[in-house]
Amino acid sequence: QKEVEQNSGPLSVPEGAIASLNCTYSDRGSQSFFWYRQYSGKSPELIMSIYSNGDKEDGRFTAQLNKASQYVSLLIRDSQPSDSATYLCAVKNSGYALNFGKGTSLLVTP
Amino acid sequence: SQTIHQWPATLVQPVGSPLSLECTVEGTSNPNLYWYRQAAGRGLQLLFYSVGIGQISSEVPQNLSASRPQDRQFILSSKKLLLSDSGFYLCAWSTPWRELGDTQYFGPGTRLTVL
């Protein structure tokens, strides 16, 4: 069973703080890793993808991957109330399917 | 740029009725297409994927079926809906190449309620 685990939250952070979202996965054959953001009632939208160990930065977002520990994280700097959403971690091996975690709910308070 | 459409946006159907959800993609050729379902309190579950016209792979056995009659059209169907079919149905597309960066992009979704 290929599992992707995330804390359901809610994770509450004050405006301007750094939000740290974590994800672990069980399939050592996983090759591609994605973070999606999903607002309530809407479809997931891609934030970032990462394929190699280390950090990848895009604006206020930084994805971190550690394949040895089977761990991927997303940091959101200078969090804004508009960042309040559910963040989905998705993992892909050589097949077609994305395996999703259940998501972490983030609440950024003004 | 690529655009993905789904309709209807919302649907309320009685148990035992048929279902047809449609997804179309614009701005790309021969995309890989996917149907996911997101049930309340659960993660996204891949139902079907297609790598070409008439080529459908099922990930989860259920009373649903999928078809791809045209290159950029993907249809999800059922002959008789069950209560457990309620959920948020999402269509997604990706590039046709099995490369490492096989990112999937989601459509706006169809919210189905079976009563």
Short mmCIF file of C-alpha atoms in Angstrom, two decimals:
data_model
loop_
_atom_site.label_atom_id
_atom_site.label_comp_id
_atom_site.label_asym_id
_atom_site.label_seq_id
_atom_site.Cartn_x
_atom_site.Cartn_y
_atom_site.Cartn_z
CA GLN A 1 0.00 0.00 0.00
CA LYS A 2 1.53 3.29 -1.10
CA GLU A 3 0.76 5.81 1.59
CA VAL A 4 1.22 9.53 1.85
CA GLU A 5 0.74 10.92 5.34
CA GLN A 6 0.02 14.48 6.40
CA ASN A 7 -1.16 15.99 9.65
CA SER A 8 -4.76 17.06 9.12
CA GLY A 9 -4.37 20.20 11.22
CA PRO A 10 -5.63 22.79 11.42
CA LEU A 11 -2.26 24.48 11.54
CA SER A 12 -2.74 28.02 12.76
CA VAL A 13 -0.07 30.67 12.19
CA PRO A 14 -0.19 34.45 12.58
CA GLU A 15 0.06 36.69 9.54
CA GLY A 16 3.66 37.26 8.53
CA ALA A 17 4.96 34.06 10.14
CA ILE A 18 6.43 31.00 8.45
CA ALA A 19 4.07 28.06 7.96
CA SER A 20 5.68 24.63 7.82
CA LEU A 21 3.76 21.76 6.25
CA ASN A 22 5.07 18.21 6.35
CA CYS A 23 4.49 15.01 4.42
CA THR A 24 5.90 11.49 4.63
CA TYR A 25 5.56 8.73 2.06
CA SER A 26 6.04 4.99 2.10
CA ASP A 27 7.00 4.13 -1.49
CA ARG A 28 10.80 4.30 -1.83
CA GLY A 29 10.35 4.20 -5.61
CA SER A 30 8.72 7.62 -5.59
CA GLN A 31 10.34 10.00 -8.04
CA SER A 32 8.19 13.13 -8.24
CA PHE A 33 6.71 15.20 -5.47
CA PHE A 34 4.08 17.90 -5.66
CA TRP A 35 2.34 20.39 -3.43
CA TYR A 36 -1.16 21.52 -4.32
CA ARG A 37 -3.32 24.14 -2.62
CA GLN A 38 -7.06 23.61 -2.39
CA TYR A 39 -9.45 26.30 -1.26
CA SER A 40 -12.75 25.16 0.19
CA GLY A 41 -15.08 24.00 -2.57
CA LYS A 42 -12.45 24.45 -5.29
CA SER A 43 -10.15 22.14 -7.19
CA PRO A 44 -6.46 21.67 -6.33
CA GLU A 45 -4.00 24.07 -7.90
CA LEU A 46 -0.32 23.31 -8.26
CA ILE A 47 2.07 25.25 -6.05
CA MET A 48 5.36 23.47 -6.61
CA SER A 49 7.02 20.32 -7.80
CA ILE A 50 10.32 18.88 -6.61
CA TYR A 51 12.32 15.93 -7.87
CA SER A 52 15.78 16.11 -6.25
CA ASN A 53 16.94 16.13 -2.67
CA GLY A 54 17.33 19.59 -1.20
CA ASP A 55 15.42 22.82 -1.37
CA LYS A 56 13.53 24.46 -4.19
CA GLU A 57 12.33 28.03 -3.82
CA ASP A 58 9.57 29.83 -5.71
CA GLY A 59 8.63 33.22 -4.34
CA ARG A 60 7.36 32.80 -0.78
CA PHE A 61 7.28 29.02 -1.12
CA THR A 62 10.12 26.57 -0.47
CA ALA A 63 9.79 22.84 -0.98
CA GLN A 64 12.23 20.53 0.76
CA LEU A 65 12.84 16.90 -0.16
CA ASN A 66 14.74 14.21 1.72
CA LYS A 67 14.41 10.88 -0.07
CA ALA A 68 16.47 8.98 2.50
CA SER A 69 13.99 9.97 5.20
CA GLN A 70 11.04 9.77 2.78
CA TYR A 71 10.02 13.24 3.77
CA VAL A 72 8.88 16.31 1.85
CA SER A 73 7.89 19.65 3.29
CA LEU A 74 6.56 23.02 2.20
CA LEU A 75 7.51 26.28 3.85
CA ILE A 76 5.42 29.40 3.31
CA ARG A 77 7.18 32.60 4.30
CA ASP A 78 5.37 35.81 5.21
CA SER A 79 2.07 33.92 5.47
CA GLN A 80 -1.01 35.85 4.39
CA PRO A 81 -4.69 35.26 5.24
CA SER A 82 -5.16 34.38 1.56
CA ASP A 83 -2.86 31.39 2.14
CA SER A 84 -5.55 29.83 4.34
CA ALA A 85 -6.45 26.62 2.53
CA THR A 86 -5.84 22.89 2.55
CA TYR A 87 -2.42 21.86 1.27
CA LEU A 88 -2.16 18.51 -0.47
CA CYS A 89 1.04 16.54 -0.80
CA ALA A 90 1.19 14.24 -3.84
CA VAL A 91 3.78 11.63 -4.68
CA LYS A 92 4.39 9.83 -7.96
CA ASN A 93 6.53 6.86 -8.89
CA SER A 94 7.14 5.68 -12.44
CA GLY A 95 3.46 4.99 -13.00
CA TYR A 96 0.67 7.38 -13.94
CA ALA A 97 -1.07 7.81 -10.63
CA LEU A 98 -0.53 10.59 -8.15
CA ASN A 99 -0.87 9.35 -4.58
CA PHE A 100 -2.30 12.10 -2.43
CA GLY A 101 -2.25 12.71 1.27
CA LYS A 102 -5.49 13.83 2.92
CA GLY A 103 -4.15 17.34 3.25
CA THR A 104 -3.24 19.78 6.00
CA SER A 105 -5.59 22.64 6.75
CA LEU A 106 -3.74 25.94 7.21
CA LEU A 107 -5.29 28.96 8.90
CA VAL A 108 -3.44 32.26 8.78
CA THR A 109 -4.83 34.67 11.34
CA PRO A 110 -4.61 38.48 10.89
CA SER B 1 -2.04 28.08 -22.85
CA GLN B 2 -3.88 24.97 -21.77
CA THR B 3 -7.39 25.06 -20.34
CA ILE B 4 -9.44 22.26 -18.86
CA HIS B 5 -13.24 22.36 -18.60
CA GLN B 6 -15.67 20.21 -16.68
CA TRP B 7 -19.43 20.13 -16.64
CA PRO B 8 -21.74 20.23 -15.01
CA ALA B 9 -20.34 22.10 -12.03
CA THR B 10 -22.88 20.62 -9.65
CA LEU B 11 -25.28 17.73 -9.94
CA VAL B 12 -27.92 16.20 -7.69
CA GLN B 13 -29.09 12.78 -8.78
CA PRO B 14 -31.33 10.09 -7.26
CA VAL B 15 -29.97 6.67 -6.42
CA GLY B 16 -30.19 4.35 -9.40
CA SER B 17 -30.09 7.10 -12.00
CA PRO B 18 -27.42 7.27 -14.74
CA LEU B 19 -24.47 9.65 -14.76
CA SER B 20 -22.44 11.38 -17.40
CA LEU B 21 -19.67 13.87 -16.55
CA GLU B 22 -17.62 15.49 -19.25
CA CYS B 23 -14.12 16.89 -19.35
CA THR B 24 -12.41 18.65 -22.23
CA VAL B 25 -8.90 20.06 -22.57
CA GLU B 26 -7.84 22.88 -24.87
CA GLY B 27 -4.42 23.99 -25.99
CA THR B 28 -2.61 20.65 -26.05
CA SER B 29 -2.58 17.49 -28.10
CA ASN B 30 -2.68 13.87 -26.96
CA PRO B 31 -2.74 14.68 -23.25
CA ASN B 32 -2.87 12.05 -20.56
CA LEU B 33 -6.26 12.39 -18.88
CA TYR B 34 -7.37 11.37 -15.40
CA TRP B 35 -10.55 11.11 -13.32
CA TYR B 36 -10.22 11.50 -9.56
CA ARG B 37 -12.83 11.47 -6.83
CA GLN B 38 -12.57 13.33 -3.56
CA ALA B 39 -15.08 12.08 -1.02
CA ALA B 40 -15.83 14.00 2.16
CA GLY B 41 -12.99 13.58 4.66
CA ARG B 42 -10.94 11.49 2.28
CA GLY B 43 -8.04 12.10 -0.04
CA LEU B 44 -8.14 12.24 -3.81
CA GLN B 45 -8.55 8.80 -5.32
CA LEU B 46 -7.59 8.05 -8.92
CA LEU B 47 -10.47 6.33 -10.71
CA PHE B 48 -9.35 6.14 -14.34
CA TYR B 49 -6.60 7.35 -16.60
CA SER B 50 -6.16 7.44 -20.35
CA VAL B 51 -3.07 7.81 -22.50
CA GLY B 52 -4.95 7.98 -25.82
CA ILE B 53 -8.27 7.70 -27.63
CA GLY B 54 -10.09 4.56 -26.56
CA GLN B 55 -7.37 3.63 -24.04
CA ILE B 56 -8.76 3.51 -20.51
CA SER B 57 -7.15 2.08 -17.39
CA SER B 58 -9.16 1.55 -14.22
CA GLU B 59 -7.54 1.98 -10.84
CA VAL B 60 -10.47 1.15 -8.59
CA PRO B 61 -13.24 -1.40 -9.25
CA GLN B 62 -16.63 0.28 -8.97
CA ASN B 63 -19.85 0.91 -10.83
CA LEU B 64 -18.28 3.74 -12.81
CA SER B 65 -16.81 3.64 -16.30
CA ALA B 66 -14.83 6.06 -18.43
CA SER B 67 -14.50 6.69 -22.13
CA ARG B 68 -12.31 8.83 -24.34
CA PRO B 69 -14.11 9.31 -27.65
CA GLN B 70 -11.87 12.16 -28.82
CA ASP B 71 -8.29 13.18 -28.15
CA ARG B 72 -9.16 15.91 -25.66
CA GLN B 73 -12.47 14.61 -24.30
CA PHE B 74 -12.86 12.35 -21.29
CA ILE B 75 -16.23 11.13 -20.01
CA LEU B 76 -17.13 9.50 -16.71
CA SER B 77 -20.33 7.46 -16.65
CA SER B 78 -22.47 5.24 -14.52
CA LYS B 79 -25.57 3.23 -15.35
CA LYS B 80 -26.92 3.26 -11.80
CA LEU B 81 -25.65 5.62 -9.13
CA LEU B 82 -25.11 4.57 -5.53
CA LEU B 83 -25.16 6.77 -2.45
CA SER B 84 -21.43 6.11 -2.10
CA ASP B 85 -20.81 7.75 -5.48
CA SER B 86 -21.34 11.18 -3.95
CA GLY B 87 -18.24 13.33 -4.03
CA PHE B 88 -16.17 15.89 -5.87
CA TYR B 89 -15.10 14.57 -9.26
CA LEU B 90 -11.98 16.06 -10.72
CA CYS B 91 -10.57 15.70 -14.19
CA ALA B 92 -6.87 16.31 -14.71
CA TRP B 93 -4.46 16.38 -17.61
CA SER B 94 -0.72 15.99 -18.06
CA THR B 95 1.71 16.04 -20.93
CA PRO B 96 1.85 12.86 -23.00
CA TRP B 97 5.46 12.12 -22.20
CA ARG B 98 6.34 9.79 -19.35
CA GLU B 99 8.98 12.14 -18.12
CA LEU B 100 9.94 12.97 -14.58
CA GLY B 101 8.05 16.24 -14.62
CA ASP B 102 4.69 14.66 -15.34
CA THR B 103 2.70 17.32 -13.55
CA GLN B 104 -1.05 16.95 -13.42
CA TYR B 105 -3.34 19.98 -13.70
CA PHE B 106 -6.88 19.84 -12.44
CA GLY B 107 -10.14 21.10 -13.86
CA PRO B 108 -12.73 22.99 -11.77
CA GLY B 109 -14.52 19.79 -10.73
CA THR B 110 -18.09 18.51 -10.55
CA ARG B 111 -19.77 18.19 -7.18
CA LEU B 112 -22.11 15.19 -7.27
CA THR B 113 -24.71 14.51 -4.61
CA VAL B 114 -26.61 11.24 -4.79
CA LEU B 115 -29.84 11.22 -2.78
#
